[in-house]
Structures are given as C-alpha cells and as structure tokens.
C-alpha cells in the first residue's frame, strides 16, 4: 500500500448524487496518511454536510460562502497552492463547464483557476448530459489544459437511465491520486521544454488541404517524458487524434506559419525538440471559396516553400540552449541526417527510417539513430515511449553540461 504521508489533497465536491461516495474517498485518503482539505460548492451542500466531512477529515471544511476570517486564515489562492493535488469529485457538468471556461464566481471555481498544481476530475452526471456536445467539448478543453480524468464509469444511474456518467468508485479515484502523487526525480524542474508534433495542414481552399501521415505519437511521448521530469512542457501540435498527457500545455496549430509563430512566442526556453512533420510547401494563393469541378480543367496549384521552423529557431537570437531535430528518411538515413544537422544548425538529429516497411508512421515503435557532432549512436528498436524517456534522459545530461560550461 503506497503511503501518501506528507501529501495534501484539496478535494472539491460538486453538487451531485454521487457526493454520497465521497466519505469513503476521504476515509481511504486518511488511511494512506494524506491530509484532505475540502471545499464544498453551494449545490454540494444539498447532498453532504460540512459537519460530517469535517468530522471525517479532521479539517475545516470551506463552503461557497466567503467569510473574512477564512480569507485571512487561508485565502483561496493559498488553499490551492498548499495542496499537492486538486481533486474534483463529483465533477458536475456545471463545474466542468466553469473549469473549461475559466469562470471564477465561487470558492470552488476560484481555487481551480488559481492553482498551479495538477488537477484530477471525476465526472458524474446523467448520461445525456455527459454525451451532450457541450460537455464533450468542455472535456476536450480540460484534457488539452492537462487535467487528468478518472471515469466516468458505465452503469445504472440514480435517475434510472443506463450509460456512461457514473462517478468512478472511491478506490479507483484513490488509485489515480496515488499515481499522480508518485514521487519522481525532477531534474527539469524550473526548466522549459518546447516540442512540436504532428503534421501541419496547408489549406488549398476552405475545405481542402495538403498534409501528411504523421500521427504525432513520438512528439506526444516526448512531452509526457518531459513533464515527468518536472519540465514546464509546451506542446505545439498540428491536428492529431491523441490525448494530451497530463501536465502538458498544448497549443493547437494548423499551418507551418502558425507553428513557427507559436514556437517564437515560447522562446527562449531551455530545450526545444522538433518532431513535427511540417509540410514543406503551402499553396501560394489559397482560394477563398471552394474550388468547383464545373470550372473546367483541374486547377493547377502553385506552391511556396514554408519556413523551416527548426532552422529558424536554431539560428534565433533567443535560441534555446539545446535544440533537437528529427529526420524522417526513407533511404541513406544517417547520411541525410548528418547533412541536416549542419544545414539546420541544431545540436542533435534523431534520425528514423520511415520507409513503408518500417511501420514508423502511425506505429508504436521506432528505430532511431542519434546524430551529433560527437558521432552516430544507433539505438535498438523500442517503443516510442522508451525512445522518449531515453532521449529526455540524454537531453538532461546535455543541458547540465552546457550550463556548467557557461558558468
Ligand atoms: N522541420 C521544420 N520546419 C520545416 C521542415 C522541417 O521545423 N519546414 C523540422 C522537422 O520538425 C524535423 C526536421 O526539420 O525536426 C527535419 O524534417 P524533415 O522533414 O526530415 O526534413 P526537411 O527539412 O523537410 O528536408 P527534406 O525535405 O530534404 O527531407
């Protein structure tokens, strides 16, 4: 049984019937040695009482009412700062909508907006509310903001309907809490890592675009590895079908020009890793209306070369200390990578074979060669997660050496 001694959880209870399960969660947290401070929304007070929660947690329970003494003793900013983790359970559709839109009109939503800690959300609502486009849109926003979700589970609901919307069981929520509070070595704490990932989309007209098969998996795996090492992690991503790892800040972009602008806005940063499969060309004159077949002969597209993001950032006045490029090659993999290292001015090229038989594009495994001024190092085939962890481990060493050299 993993101990949570010394850890502090801020539990935000929303107003749903599932709130009756919260006593058990508080009990489980206590058994593990965690300290649980509690905020109740106004609606939650209809389902559970501050008195029973205070008795169980041994802590003062904060309600929706701002009282001057609470603000003096423990302001809402401090409440969320003093915690190691914020847990929202049950997270009602209303509370989720507030979080997704950054509203702060009561103590619960203010604490959620004021936090710089990880947030775990356990949704609980009627199945139709869960499936509603607005809720699904809000959930996507929360995931993009790096919030972790547990559940909802599928099953019979208090209202008699069946489907997804039941809050996870207290032991499931506890497992997610334990996972999020796991101690880890954080050599990149206080450092900023910027990663590009996925394809770019270059519009032809309002409904068509030029793009490529990049899945974004390697870039997302690197973002996860970076955040696990404690880095402030910015993931600048083209359109992909992947979940944003918890704690990672994702900036969605479409075109190469958008991606470059987003990268420049994040400079200088400490480490920049360019895994995106940037479209080399864009359509010179994008049609403002949909191109019609009836217009006669097929249109001929004139292309303009896109900016090289990696080369631009490598030569930038505010260049990050360590800049890494990827090279997707179908033949002469390392030769091309050596040429790219020089041409782009980066510190390291991670070269991989993306020929049809390699299965790299869209697959979960990768075989890479690290090409730098120090030579070529070939790694055996491994999962994209392992490549990400090993690469980040290597970059931590490089960063430390560079810092020492400049001192
Ligand atoms: N890259 C970039 N901006 C571009 C093109 C590529 O930032 N406009 C980055 C990629 O993210 C990758 C590296 O440059 O880190 C190499 O990408 P790759 O597609 O292999 O190289 P290209 O520059 O497109 O060269 P070539 O077409 O000769 O293969």
CSV table of C-alpha atoms and ligand atoms in Angstrom, one decimal:
chain,number,residue,atom,x,y,z
A,1,UNK,CA,0.0,0.0,0.0
A,2,UNK,CA,1.6,3.3,-1.2
A,3,UNK,CA,1.7,5.8,1.6
A,4,UNK,CA,0.6,9.3,1.0
A,5,UNK,CA,2.0,10.7,4.2
A,6,UNK,CA,3.1,14.3,3.9
A,7,UNK,CA,0.8,14.8,0.9
A,8,UNK,CA,-2.0,17.2,0.9
A,9,UNK,CA,-5.1,16.9,-1.3
A,10,UNK,CA,-7.7,19.7,-1.9
A,11,UNK,CA,-10.9,17.9,-2.5
A,12,UNK,CA,-13.6,20.0,-4.3
A,13,UNK,CA,-17.0,18.5,-4.0
A,14,UNK,CA,-19.7,19.3,-6.6
A,15,UNK,CA,-23.4,19.0,-6.2
A,16,UNK,CA,-24.3,15.6,-7.5
A,17,UNK,CA,-26.0,12.5,-6.0
A,18,UNK,CA,-22.6,10.8,-6.3
A,19,UNK,CA,-21.3,13.0,-3.5
A,20,UNK,CA,-22.5,10.3,-1.1
A,21,UNK,CA,-19.5,8.2,-2.1
A,22,UNK,CA,-17.1,11.0,-1.1
A,23,UNK,CA,-17.0,10.0,2.6
A,24,UNK,CA,-15.4,6.7,1.5
A,25,UNK,CA,-12.7,8.5,-0.5
A,26,UNK,CA,-11.9,10.8,2.4
A,27,UNK,CA,-11.6,7.7,4.6
A,28,UNK,CA,-9.3,6.0,2.1
A,29,UNK,CA,-7.1,9.1,1.9
A,30,UNK,CA,-6.8,9.2,5.6
A,31,UNK,CA,-5.8,5.6,5.8
A,32,UNK,CA,-2.9,6.4,3.4
A,33,UNK,CA,-1.8,9.3,5.6
A,34,UNK,CA,-2.9,12.2,3.3
A,35,UNK,CA,-4.2,15.4,4.6
A,36,UNK,CA,-7.5,16.3,2.9
A,37,UNK,CA,-8.8,19.8,2.9
A,38,UNK,CA,-12.3,20.2,1.5
A,39,UNK,CA,-14.3,22.8,-0.5
A,40,UNK,CA,-18.0,22.3,-1.0
A,41,UNK,CA,-19.9,24.1,-3.7
A,42,UNK,CA,-23.3,25.6,-2.8
A,43,UNK,CA,-25.1,22.7,-4.6
A,44,UNK,CA,-22.9,20.1,-2.9
A,45,UNK,CA,-24.3,21.3,0.5
A,46,UNK,CA,-27.6,19.9,-0.6
A,47,UNK,CA,-26.1,16.4,-0.7
A,48,UNK,CA,-23.4,16.3,2.1
A,49,UNK,CA,-23.0,18.4,5.2
A,50,UNK,CA,-19.8,20.3,6.2
A,51,UNK,CA,-20.2,18.9,9.7
A,52,UNK,CA,-19.9,15.2,8.6
A,53,UNK,CA,-17.0,16.0,6.2
A,54,UNK,CA,-15.1,18.0,8.9
A,55,UNK,CA,-15.6,15.1,11.3
A,56,UNK,CA,-14.2,12.6,8.9
A,57,UNK,CA,-11.3,14.6,7.6
A,58,UNK,CA,-10.4,16.3,10.8
A,59,UNK,CA,-10.1,19.5,8.9
A,60,UNK,CA,-12.0,22.7,8.5
A,61,UNK,CA,-14.4,22.5,5.5
A,62,UNK,CA,-14.7,25.5,3.3
A,63,UNK,CA,-18.0,26.3,1.8
A,64,UNK,CA,-19.2,28.5,-1.0
A,65,UNK,CA,-19.5,31.4,1.3
A,66,UNK,CA,-16.5,33.7,1.5
A,67,UNK,CA,-16.0,34.7,5.1
A,68,UNK,CA,-13.5,37.3,6.0
A,69,UNK,CA,-11.9,35.0,8.6
A,70,UNK,CA,-11.4,32.2,6.1
A,71,UNK,CA,-9.7,34.6,3.7
A,72,UNK,CA,-7.4,35.8,6.4
A,73,UNK,CA,-6.7,32.4,7.8
A,74,UNK,CA,-6.4,30.6,4.4
A,75,UNK,CA,-7.2,32.6,1.3
A,76,UNK,CA,-8.5,30.8,-1.8
A,77,UNK,CA,-5.1,31.2,-3.6
A,78,UNK,CA,-3.3,29.7,-0.6
A,79,UNK,CA,-5.8,26.8,-0.3
A,80,UNK,CA,-4.9,25.6,-3.8
A,81,UNK,CA,-1.2,26.4,-3.5
A,82,UNK,CA,-0.9,24.5,-0.3
A,83,UNK,CA,-2.2,21.3,-1.9
A,84,UNK,CA,-0.1,18.8,-3.8
A,85,UNK,CA,-3.1,17.9,-5.9
A,86,UNK,CA,-6.7,19.1,-6.5
A,87,UNK,CA,-9.4,16.5,-6.9
A,88,UNK,CA,-12.8,17.5,-8.2
A,89,UNK,CA,-15.4,14.8,-7.2
A,90,UNK,CA,-18.1,14.6,-8.2
A,91,UNK,CA,-17.4,16.9,-11.0
A,92,UNK,CA,-20.8,18.0,-12.3
A,93,UNK,CA,-21.4,19.2,-15.9
A,94,UNK,CA,-21.7,22.7,-14.5
A,95,UNK,CA,-18.4,22.6,-12.6
A,96,UNK,CA,-16.7,21.1,-15.7
A,97,UNK,CA,-18.1,23.9,-17.9
A,98,UNK,CA,-16.8,26.5,-15.4
A,99,UNK,CA,-13.4,24.9,-15.4
A,100,UNK,CA,-13.2,24.7,-19.2
A,101,UNK,CA,-14.2,28.4,-19.5
A,102,UNK,CA,-12.1,29.7,-16.6
A,103,UNK,CA,-15.0,31.1,-14.6
A,104,UNK,CA,-14.4,32.0,-11.0
A,105,UNK,CA,-17.6,33.0,-9.3
A,106,UNK,CA,-17.4,30.9,-6.1
A,107,UNK,CA,-14.8,29.5,-3.9
A,108,UNK,CA,-14.5,26.1,-5.8
A,109,UNK,CA,-14.1,27.6,-9.2
A,110,UNK,CA,-11.7,30.3,-7.9
A,111,UNK,CA,-9.5,27.8,-6.3
A,112,UNK,CA,-9.4,25.8,-9.5
A,113,UNK,CA,-8.4,28.8,-11.5
A,114,UNK,CA,-5.8,29.9,-9.0
A,115,UNK,CA,-4.0,26.6,-8.9
A,116,UNK,CA,-0.6,25.7,-10.4
A,117,UNK,CA,-1.0,22.1,-9.3
A,118,UNK,CA,-2.2,19.0,-11.1
A,119,UNK,CA,-6.0,18.5,-11.2
A,120,UNK,CA,-7.9,15.3,-11.2
A,121,UNK,CA,-11.5,15.3,-12.2
A,122,UNK,CA,-14.1,12.6,-11.6
A,123,UNK,CA,-17.1,13.4,-13.7
A,124,UNK,CA,-20.6,12.4,-12.5
A,125,UNK,CA,-23.8,13.2,-14.3
A,126,UNK,CA,-26.8,11.9,-16.2
A,127,UNK,CA,-25.8,10.0,-19.4
A,128,UNK,CA,-27.4,12.6,-21.7
A,129,UNK,CA,-25.6,15.4,-20.0
A,130,UNK,CA,-22.3,13.5,-20.4
A,131,UNK,CA,-22.9,12.8,-24.1
A,132,UNK,CA,-24.0,16.4,-24.8
A,133,UNK,CA,-21.8,18.1,-27.3
A,134,UNK,CA,-21.2,21.0,-24.9
A,135,UNK,CA,-19.9,18.6,-22.2
A,136,UNK,CA,-17.8,16.7,-24.6
A,137,UNK,CA,-16.3,19.9,-25.9
A,138,UNK,CA,-15.6,21.1,-22.3
A,139,UNK,CA,-13.9,17.7,-21.5
A,140,UNK,CA,-11.7,18.1,-24.6
A,141,UNK,CA,-10.6,21.5,-23.4
A,142,UNK,CA,-9.8,20.2,-19.9
A,143,UNK,CA,-7.7,17.4,-21.4
A,144,UNK,CA,-5.9,19.9,-23.5
A,145,UNK,CA,-5.2,22.0,-20.4
A,146,UNK,CA,-3.5,19.0,-18.9
A,147,UNK,CA,-6.3,18.0,-16.5
A,148,UNK,CA,-6.4,14.2,-15.7
A,149,UNK,CA,-9.8,12.4,-15.8
A,150,UNK,CA,-10.9,9.4,-13.9
A,151,UNK,CA,-14.1,7.8,-15.3
A,152,UNK,CA,-17.0,8.2,-15.7
A,153,UNK,CA,-18.0,4.6,-15.5
A,154,UNK,CA,-20.8,3.0,-17.3
A,155,UNK,CA,-23.8,1.6,-15.4
A,156,UNK,CA,-27.2,2.3,-14.0
A,157,UNK,CA,-27.7,5.8,-12.9
A,158,UNK,CA,-29.6,7.3,-9.9
A,159,UNK,CA,-32.1,8.7,-12.4
A,160,UNK,CA,-32.9,5.1,-13.7
A,161,UNK,CA,-31.1,5.5,-17.1
A,162,UNK,CA,-28.1,3.4,-18.2
A,163,UNK,CA,-24.8,4.5,-19.8
A,164,UNK,CA,-21.6,6.4,-19.0
A,165,UNK,CA,-21.9,9.1,-16.4
A,166,UNK,CA,-21.5,7.3,-13.1
A,167,UNK,CA,-18.7,8.6,-10.9
A,168,UNK,CA,-15.7,6.3,-10.5
A,169,UNK,CA,-15.6,4.3,-7.3
A,170,UNK,CA,-13.6,5.8,-4.4
A,171,UNK,CA,-10.9,3.1,-4.8
A,172,UNK,CA,-10.5,4.0,-8.5
A,173,UNK,CA,-10.2,7.7,-7.7
A,174,UNK,CA,-7.7,6.8,-5.0
A,175,UNK,CA,-5.5,4.8,-7.5
A,176,UNK,CA,-5.4,7.9,-9.8
A,177,UNK,CA,-4.5,10.1,-6.8
A,178,UNK,CA,-1.7,7.7,-5.9
A,179,UNK,CA,-0.4,7.7,-9.5
A,180,UNK,CA,-0.4,11.5,-9.7
A,181,UNK,CA,1.3,11.9,-6.4
A,182,UNK,CA,4.0,9.3,-7.1
A,183,UNK,CA,7.4,10.8,-6.1
A,184,UNK,CA,9.7,11.2,-9.1
A,185,UNK,CA,13.1,12.7,-9.7
A,186,UNK,CA,12.5,16.1,-11.4
A,187,UNK,CA,15.8,17.2,-12.9
A,188,UNK,CA,14.0,19.6,-15.3
A,189,UNK,CA,12.0,21.4,-12.5
A,190,UNK,CA,12.1,25.1,-13.4
A,191,UNK,CA,13.1,24.4,-17.0
A,192,UNK,CA,11.0,24.9,-20.1
A,193,UNK,CA,10.8,22.3,-22.9
A,194,UNK,CA,9.1,23.2,-26.2
A,195,UNK,CA,8.1,20.4,-28.5
A,196,UNK,CA,6.5,20.5,-32.0
A,197,UNK,CA,4.4,17.4,-33.0
A,198,UNK,CA,2.1,16.1,-35.6
A,199,UNK,CA,1.5,17.2,-39.2
A,200,UNK,CA,0.7,20.7,-40.4
A,201,UNK,CA,-2.2,21.4,-42.7
A,202,UNK,CA,-1.8,23.8,-45.6
A,203,UNK,CA,-5.2,24.9,-47.0
A,204,UNK,CA,-6.0,24.7,-50.7
A,205,UNK,CA,-9.4,26.2,-50.3
A,206,UNK,CA,-11.9,26.4,-47.3
A,207,UNK,CA,-12.5,22.6,-47.5
A,208,UNK,CA,-9.3,21.0,-48.8
A,209,UNK,CA,-5.7,20.9,-47.5
A,210,UNK,CA,-2.3,19.4,-48.1
A,211,UNK,CA,-0.9,17.3,-45.1
A,212,UNK,CA,0.9,14.1,-44.3
A,213,UNK,CA,0.5,10.9,-42.3
A,214,UNK,CA,2.3,12.0,-39.1
A,215,UNK,CA,0.4,10.6,-36.1
A,216,UNK,CA,2.2,12.8,-33.5
A,217,UNK,CA,2.8,9.8,-31.3
A,218,UNK,CA,6.6,10.4,-30.9
A,219,UNK,CA,6.2,14.0,-30.0
A,220,UNK,CA,3.4,13.4,-27.5
A,221,UNK,CA,5.5,10.7,-25.9
A,222,UNK,CA,8.4,13.1,-25.6
A,223,UNK,CA,6.1,15.7,-24.0
A,224,UNK,CA,5.0,13.1,-21.4
A,225,UNK,CA,8.6,12.2,-20.7
A,226,UNK,CA,9.5,15.9,-20.3
A,227,UNK,CA,6.6,16.7,-17.9
A,228,UNK,CA,7.5,13.5,-15.9
A,229,UNK,CA,11.0,15.1,-15.4
A,230,UNK,CA,9.4,18.2,-14.0
A,231,UNK,CA,9.7,20.5,-17.0
A,232,UNK,CA,7.2,23.2,-17.9
A,233,UNK,CA,6.2,21.4,-21.1
A,234,UNK,CA,4.8,23.2,-24.1
A,235,UNK,CA,3.5,21.0,-26.9
A,236,UNK,CA,2.8,22.9,-30.2
A,237,UNK,CA,0.8,20.4,-32.1
A,238,UNK,CA,-0.8,20.0,-35.6
A,239,UNK,CA,-4.1,18.1,-35.8
A,240,UNK,CA,-3.8,14.6,-34.3
A,241,UNK,CA,-6.1,12.1,-32.6
A,242,UNK,CA,-4.1,11.8,-29.3
A,243,UNK,CA,-4.8,12.7,-25.7
A,244,UNK,CA,-2.6,15.4,-24.3
A,245,UNK,CA,-0.5,14.0,-21.4
A,246,UNK,CA,-1.5,15.4,-18.0
A,247,UNK,CA,0.5,18.5,-17.1
A,248,UNK,CA,1.4,19.3,-20.6
A,249,UNK,CA,0.3,22.6,-22.1
A,250,UNK,CA,-0.8,22.0,-25.7
A,251,UNK,CA,-1.0,24.8,-28.2
A,252,UNK,CA,-3.0,23.7,-31.2
A,253,UNK,CA,-1.9,25.0,-34.6
A,254,UNK,CA,-2.7,24.2,-38.3
A,255,UNK,CA,-0.2,25.6,-40.7
A,256,UNK,CA,3.6,25.7,-40.7
A,257,UNK,CA,3.4,29.5,-40.4
A,258,UNK,CA,1.2,29.2,-37.3
A,259,UNK,CA,3.6,26.6,-35.8
A,260,UNK,CA,6.6,28.9,-36.3
A,261,UNK,CA,4.7,31.9,-34.7
A,262,UNK,CA,3.7,29.7,-31.7
A,263,UNK,CA,7.4,28.5,-31.3
A,264,UNK,CA,8.8,32.0,-31.4
A,265,UNK,CA,6.3,33.1,-28.8
A,266,UNK,CA,7.7,30.4,-26.4
A,267,UNK,CA,11.4,31.5,-26.7
A,268,UNK,CA,13.9,31.2,-25.2
A,269,UNK,CA,13.1,28.0,-23.2
A,270,UNK,CA,15.8,25.5,-22.3
A,271,UNK,CA,15.2,22.6,-24.7
A,272,UNK,CA,13.4,22.6,-28.0
A,273,UNK,CA,12.5,19.4,-29.8
A,274,UNK,CA,11.1,19.5,-33.3
A,275,UNK,CA,9.3,16.2,-34.1
A,276,UNK,CA,6.6,17.8,-36.3
A,277,UNK,CA,6.2,16.7,-39.9
A,278,UNK,CA,6.0,20.2,-41.2
A,279,UNK,CA,4.6,20.5,-44.8
A,280,UNK,CA,7.5,21.7,-46.9
A,281,UNK,CA,5.2,23.7,-49.1
A,282,UNK,CA,2.0,25.7,-48.9
A,283,UNK,CA,-0.4,26.8,-51.7
A,284,UNK,CA,0.7,30.2,-52.8
A,285,UNK,CA,-2.8,31.7,-53.3
A,286,UNK,CA,-5.3,29.9,-51.1
A,287,UNK,CA,-8.8,30.0,-52.8
A,288,UNK,CA,-11.3,31.9,-50.7
A,289,UNK,CA,-14.2,29.9,-52.0
A,290,UNK,CA,-14.5,26.1,-52.6
A,291,UNK,CA,-12.8,25.2,-56.0
A,292,UNK,CA,-15.5,23.8,-58.3
A,293,UNK,CA,-15.2,20.9,-60.8
A,294,UNK,CA,-17.5,22.8,-63.1
A,295,UNK,CA,-14.9,25.5,-63.5
A,296,UNK,CA,-13.3,23.3,-66.3
A,297,UNK,CA,-9.8,21.8,-66.2
A,298,UNK,CA,-8.4,20.6,-62.9
A,299,UNK,CA,-6.8,23.6,-61.0
A,300,UNK,CA,-3.0,23.8,-61.0
A,301,UNK,CA,-1.6,24.6,-57.6
A,302,UNK,CA,1.4,26.9,-57.3
A,303,UNK,CA,3.4,26.1,-54.1
A,304,UNK,CA,5.6,28.3,-51.9
A,305,UNK,CA,8.2,26.9,-49.6
A,306,UNK,CA,7.3,27.0,-45.9
A,307,UNK,CA,9.6,28.5,-43.3
A,308,UNK,CA,12.0,25.9,-41.8
A,309,UNK,CA,11.0,26.1,-38.2
A,310,UNK,CA,13.9,24.1,-36.8
A,311,UNK,CA,16.5,26.1,-38.8
A,312,UNK,CA,14.8,29.4,-37.8
A,313,UNK,CA,14.8,28.6,-34.1
A,314,UNK,CA,18.4,27.1,-34.2
A,315,UNK,CA,19.7,30.4,-35.6
A,316,UNK,CA,17.4,32.6,-33.5
A,317,UNK,CA,18.9,35.3,-31.1
A,318,UNK,CA,16.8,33.8,-28.3
A,319,UNK,CA,17.8,30.2,-29.2
A,320,UNK,CA,17.1,27.6,-26.5
A,321,UNK,CA,20.3,26.0,-25.0
A,322,UNK,CA,19.6,22.6,-26.6
A,323,UNK,CA,17.9,22.2,-30.0
A,324,UNK,CA,16.9,18.8,-31.4
A,325,UNK,CA,15.6,18.0,-34.8
A,326,UNK,CA,14.1,14.8,-36.1
A,327,UNK,CA,14.8,13.5,-39.6
A,328,UNK,CA,12.3,11.3,-41.3
A,329,UNK,CA,14.1,9.4,-44.1
A,330,UNK,CA,13.3,6.6,-46.5
A,331,UNK,CA,16.9,5.9,-47.6
A,332,UNK,CA,20.5,6.8,-46.7
A,333,UNK,CA,19.1,7.6,-43.2
A,334,UNK,CA,22.3,8.7,-41.4
A,335,UNK,CA,23.9,10.4,-44.4
A,336,UNK,CA,20.9,12.7,-44.8
A,337,UNK,CA,20.8,13.2,-41.0
A,338,UNK,CA,24.4,14.4,-41.0
A,339,UNK,CA,23.7,16.9,-43.8
A,340,UNK,CA,20.5,18.1,-41.9
A,341,UNK,CA,22.5,18.6,-38.7
A,342,UNK,CA,24.8,21.1,-40.5
A,343,UNK,CA,22.1,22.7,-42.6
A,344,UNK,CA,19.7,23.3,-39.7
A,345,UNK,CA,22.2,24.3,-37.1
A,346,UNK,CA,20.8,22.1,-34.3
A,347,UNK,CA,22.7,20.2,-31.6
A,348,UNK,CA,21.3,16.7,-32.4
A,349,UNK,CA,19.3,15.0,-35.1
A,350,UNK,CA,17.2,12.0,-34.2
A,351,UNK,CA,17.0,10.1,-37.5
A,352,UNK,CA,14.5,7.5,-38.2
A,353,UNK,CA,13.6,5.3,-41.1
A,354,UNK,CA,10.1,6.0,-42.3
A,355,UNK,CA,10.1,3.8,-45.4
A,356,UNK,CA,6.9,1.9,-45.9
A,357,UNK,CA,8.2,-1.4,-44.4
A,358,UNK,CA,9.4,0.3,-41.2
A,359,UNK,CA,5.9,0.9,-39.8
A,360,UNK,CA,7.1,4.0,-38.0
A,361,UNK,CA,4.4,6.3,-39.3
A,362,UNK,CA,1.4,5.7,-37.1
A,363,UNK,CA,3.1,2.8,-35.3
A,364,UNK,CA,4.1,2.5,-31.7
A,365,UNK,CA,7.7,1.5,-32.2
A,366,UNK,CA,10.7,3.4,-33.6
A,367,UNK,CA,14.3,2.7,-34.5
A,368,UNK,CA,16.4,5.8,-34.2
A,369,UNK,CA,20.0,7.0,-34.8
A,370,UNK,CA,21.3,9.9,-32.8
A,371,UNK,CA,23.5,12.1,-35.0
A,372,UNK,CA,25.5,14.9,-33.4
A,373,UNK,CA,29.0,16.4,-33.8
A,374,UNK,CA,30.1,13.6,-31.4
A,375,UNK,CA,29.2,10.9,-34.0
A,376,UNK,CA,26.4,8.5,-34.6
A,377,UNK,CA,24.7,6.3,-32.0
A,378,UNK,CA,22.2,3.7,-33.1
A,379,UNK,CA,19.5,2.5,-30.7
A,380,UNK,CA,17.8,-0.8,-31.0
A,381,UNK,CA,14.1,-0.9,-31.9
A,382,UNK,CA,12.0,0.2,-28.9
A,383,UNK,CA,8.6,1.7,-28.2
A,384,UNK,CA,8.1,5.4,-28.9
A,385,UNK,CA,7.6,5.9,-25.1
A,386,UNK,CA,11.0,4.3,-24.4
A,387,UNK,CA,12.7,6.4,-27.2
A,388,UNK,CA,11.1,9.5,-25.5
A,389,UNK,CA,12.3,8.6,-22.0
A,390,UNK,CA,15.9,7.7,-23.1
A,391,UNK,CA,16.1,10.8,-25.3
A,392,UNK,CA,14.9,13.1,-22.5
A,393,UNK,CA,17.4,11.4,-20.1
A,394,UNK,CA,20.1,12.2,-22.7
A,395,UNK,CA,19.0,15.8,-23.1
A,396,UNK,CA,19.0,16.4,-19.3
A,397,UNK,CA,22.7,15.4,-19.4
A,398,UNK,CA,23.4,17.7,-22.3
A,399,UNK,CA,21.7,20.6,-20.7
A,400,UNK,CA,23.6,20.2,-17.4
A,401,UNK,CA,26.9,20.1,-19.3
A,402,UNK,CA,26.0,23.2,-21.3
A,403,UNK,CA,25.0,25.0,-18.1
A,404,UNK,CA,28.3,24.1,-16.4
A,405,UNK,CA,30.3,25.2,-19.5
A,406,UNK,CA,28.7,28.6,-19.5
A,407,UNK,CA,29.2,29.2,-15.8
B,1,LIG,N1,11.3,21.0,-39.9
B,1,LIG,C1,10.8,22.2,-39.5
B,1,LIG,N2,10.2,23.0,-40.5
B,1,LIG,C2,10.1,22.7,-41.7
B,1,LIG,C3,10.6,21.4,-42.2
B,1,LIG,C4,11.2,20.6,-41.2
B,1,LIG,O1,10.9,22.5,-38.4
B,1,LIG,N3,9.6,23.5,-42.6
B,1,LIG,C5,11.9,20.1,-38.9
B,1,LIG,C6,11.2,18.8,-38.6
B,1,LIG,O2,10.3,19.0,-37.5
B,1,LIG,C7,12.4,17.9,-38.2
B,1,LIG,C8,13.5,18.4,-39.1
B,1,LIG,O3,13.2,19.7,-39.5
B,1,LIG,O4,12.8,18.1,-36.9
B,1,LIG,C9,13.7,17.6,-40.4
B,1,LIG,O5,12.5,17.4,-41.1
B,1,LIG,P1,12.5,16.6,-42.4
B,1,LIG,O6,11.1,16.6,-43.0
B,1,LIG,O7,13.1,15.3,-42.2
B,1,LIG,O8,13.4,17.5,-43.3
B,1,LIG,P2,13.2,18.5,-44.4
B,1,LIG,O9,13.7,19.8,-43.9
B,1,LIG,O10,11.8,18.6,-44.9
B,1,LIG,O11,14.2,18.0,-45.5
B,1,LIG,P3,14.0,17.1,-46.8
B,1,LIG,O12,12.7,17.5,-47.4
B,1,LIG,O13,15.2,17.3,-47.5
B,1,LIG,O14,13.9,15.7,-46.2
